[in-house]
Amino acid sequence: MVTMREFSRTSSAFRPEHGIDIARWPMPTAAPVAPPFAAMWCVVPPSSASRPDAHPEVELAVVVQGRGTFQVDGDRLDVAPGSAVLFEPAERHVIHNGSDDEQLVVLSVYWMPSDGAS
């Protein structure tokens, strides 16, 4: 039997992490096999940014609300709802919200790269 599990931003428990508010998906404990990925909601308040972050996982960040700028090293990419950005393992990245009055909301899905590939 397949069980749907909702991961809603409005019902998630947010905590400060990396200078922004993050709600991590509570992984199913009763699943016969653990999912090969994890997910989190990221909310960047107006006129602020995340702290620089780098990790061993591949990360796909999808903007669902607001506008901002994603930065990796000196490269910057302006994003809006519907934008998706892929961060490779160990890429040091920052998420900027330049709006004075709107949150930047991102759904991030991340996973360990396959052996020998990133």
Short mmCIF file of N, CA and C in Angstrom, two decimals, residues 66-112:
data_model
loop_
_atom_site.label_atom_id
_atom_site.label_comp_id
_atom_site.label_asym_id
_atom_site.label_seq_id
_atom_site.Cartn_x
_atom_site.Cartn_y
_atom_site.Cartn_z
N GLY A 66 8.48 34.79 -4.02
CA GLY A 66 9.46 35.87 -3.89
C GLY A 66 10.49 35.86 -5.00
N ARG A 67 11.37 36.82 -4.91
CA ARG A 67 12.47 36.95 -5.88
C ARG A 67 13.75 37.13 -5.09
N GLY A 68 14.85 36.69 -5.67
CA GLY A 68 16.12 36.82 -4.97
C GLY A 68 17.28 36.54 -5.89
N THR A 69 18.42 36.30 -5.27
CA THR A 69 19.65 36.01 -6.00
C THR A 69 20.35 34.85 -5.32
N PHE A 70 20.74 33.86 -6.11
CA PHE A 70 21.55 32.75 -5.61
C PHE A 70 22.99 33.05 -6.02
N GLN A 71 23.91 32.81 -5.11
CA GLN A 71 25.32 33.11 -5.37
C GLN A 71 26.17 31.89 -5.09
N VAL A 72 27.06 31.58 -6.03
CA VAL A 72 28.09 30.55 -5.87
C VAL A 72 29.39 31.21 -6.27
N ASP A 73 30.32 31.30 -5.32
CA ASP A 73 31.56 32.03 -5.53
C ASP A 73 31.22 33.43 -6.04
N GLY A 74 31.75 33.85 -7.17
CA GLY A 74 31.45 35.18 -7.69
C GLY A 74 30.26 35.21 -8.64
N ASP A 75 29.71 34.05 -8.96
CA ASP A 75 28.58 33.98 -9.89
C ASP A 75 27.27 34.23 -9.16
N ARG A 76 26.42 35.06 -9.76
CA ARG A 76 25.11 35.38 -9.18
C ARG A 76 24.03 35.09 -10.21
N LEU A 77 22.90 34.58 -9.74
CA LEU A 77 21.78 34.26 -10.62
C LEU A 77 20.50 34.80 -9.99
N ASP A 78 19.82 35.70 -10.70
CA ASP A 78 18.53 36.21 -10.22
C ASP A 78 17.48 35.13 -10.41
N VAL A 79 16.62 34.95 -9.39
CA VAL A 79 15.61 33.90 -9.43
C VAL A 79 14.24 34.48 -9.09
N ALA A 80 13.20 33.78 -9.55
CA ALA A 80 11.81 34.15 -9.32
C ALA A 80 11.02 32.85 -9.18
N PRO A 81 9.74 32.93 -8.80
CA PRO A 81 8.95 31.70 -8.69
C PRO A 81 9.03 30.86 -9.95
N GLY A 82 9.29 29.57 -9.76
CA GLY A 82 9.47 28.65 -10.87
C GLY A 82 10.92 28.41 -11.23
N SER A 83 11.84 29.23 -10.73
CA SER A 83 13.27 29.01 -10.98
C SER A 83 13.75 27.80 -10.19
N ALA A 84 14.61 27.01 -10.80
CA ALA A 84 15.24 25.87 -10.12
C ALA A 84 16.74 25.97 -10.32
N VAL A 85 17.49 25.77 -9.25
CA VAL A 85 18.95 25.89 -9.28
C VAL A 85 19.54 24.62 -8.69
N LEU A 86 20.53 24.05 -9.38
CA LEU A 86 21.19 22.84 -8.90
C LEU A 86 22.56 23.20 -8.36
N PHE A 87 22.82 22.84 -7.10
CA PHE A 87 24.13 23.04 -6.48
C PHE A 87 24.84 21.70 -6.43
N GLU A 88 26.07 21.68 -6.91
CA GLU A 88 26.88 20.46 -6.87
C GLU A 88 27.46 20.29 -5.46
N PRO A 89 27.91 19.08 -5.13
CA PRO A 89 28.52 18.87 -3.81
C PRO A 89 29.67 19.85 -3.57
N ALA A 90 29.75 20.34 -2.36
CA ALA A 90 30.81 21.24 -1.89
C ALA A 90 30.76 22.64 -2.49
N GLU A 91 29.75 22.97 -3.31
CA GLU A 91 29.63 24.34 -3.82
C GLU A 91 29.13 25.24 -2.69
N ARG A 92 29.94 26.22 -2.38
CA ARG A 92 29.58 27.17 -1.32
C ARG A 92 28.57 28.17 -1.90
N HIS A 93 27.37 28.20 -1.31
CA HIS A 93 26.31 29.02 -1.88
C HIS A 93 25.63 29.89 -0.82
N VAL A 94 25.04 30.98 -1.30
CA VAL A 94 24.31 31.94 -0.46
C VAL A 94 23.02 32.28 -1.20
N ILE A 95 21.93 32.43 -0.43
CA ILE A 95 20.65 32.85 -1.00
C ILE A 95 20.34 34.24 -0.47
N HIS A 96 20.17 35.21 -1.38
CA HIS A 96 19.90 36.60 -1.01
C HIS A 96 18.45 36.95 -1.31
N ASN A 97 17.81 37.66 -0.39
CA ASN A 97 16.48 38.21 -0.63
C ASN A 97 16.61 39.73 -0.60
N GLY A 98 16.50 40.36 -1.77
CA GLY A 98 16.66 41.80 -1.86
C GLY A 98 15.37 42.58 -1.66
N SER A 99 14.25 41.88 -1.48
CA SER A 99 12.97 42.55 -1.30
C SER A 99 12.89 43.19 0.08
N ASP A 100 12.23 44.34 0.15
CA ASP A 100 12.02 45.00 1.44
C ASP A 100 10.81 44.47 2.18
N ASP A 101 9.93 43.74 1.47
CA ASP A 101 8.67 43.37 2.12
C ASP A 101 8.14 41.97 1.82
N GLU A 102 8.85 41.16 1.04
CA GLU A 102 8.36 39.82 0.72
C GLU A 102 9.39 38.76 1.08
N GLN A 103 8.92 37.67 1.66
CA GLN A 103 9.79 36.53 1.95
C GLN A 103 10.20 35.86 0.64
N LEU A 104 11.37 35.24 0.66
CA LEU A 104 11.80 34.37 -0.43
C LEU A 104 11.64 32.95 0.09
N VAL A 105 10.80 32.15 -0.57
CA VAL A 105 10.51 30.79 -0.12
C VAL A 105 11.04 29.81 -1.15
N VAL A 106 11.83 28.85 -0.67
CA VAL A 106 12.49 27.87 -1.53
C VAL A 106 12.21 26.47 -1.00
N LEU A 107 11.85 25.55 -1.89
CA LEU A 107 11.77 24.14 -1.54
C LEU A 107 13.05 23.50 -2.05
N SER A 108 13.79 22.90 -1.15
CA SER A 108 15.08 22.30 -1.48
C SER A 108 15.00 20.79 -1.30
N VAL A 109 15.44 20.06 -2.33
CA VAL A 109 15.53 18.60 -2.27
C VAL A 109 17.00 18.26 -2.45
N TYR A 110 17.52 17.38 -1.60
CA TYR A 110 18.95 17.08 -1.67
C TYR A 110 19.20 15.60 -1.46
N TRP A 111 20.34 15.13 -2.02
CA TRP A 111 20.69 13.72 -1.98
C TRP A 111 22.18 13.57 -2.14
N MET A 112 22.67 12.41 -1.72
CA MET A 112 24.09 12.11 -1.89
C MET A 112 24.33 11.73 -3.35
#
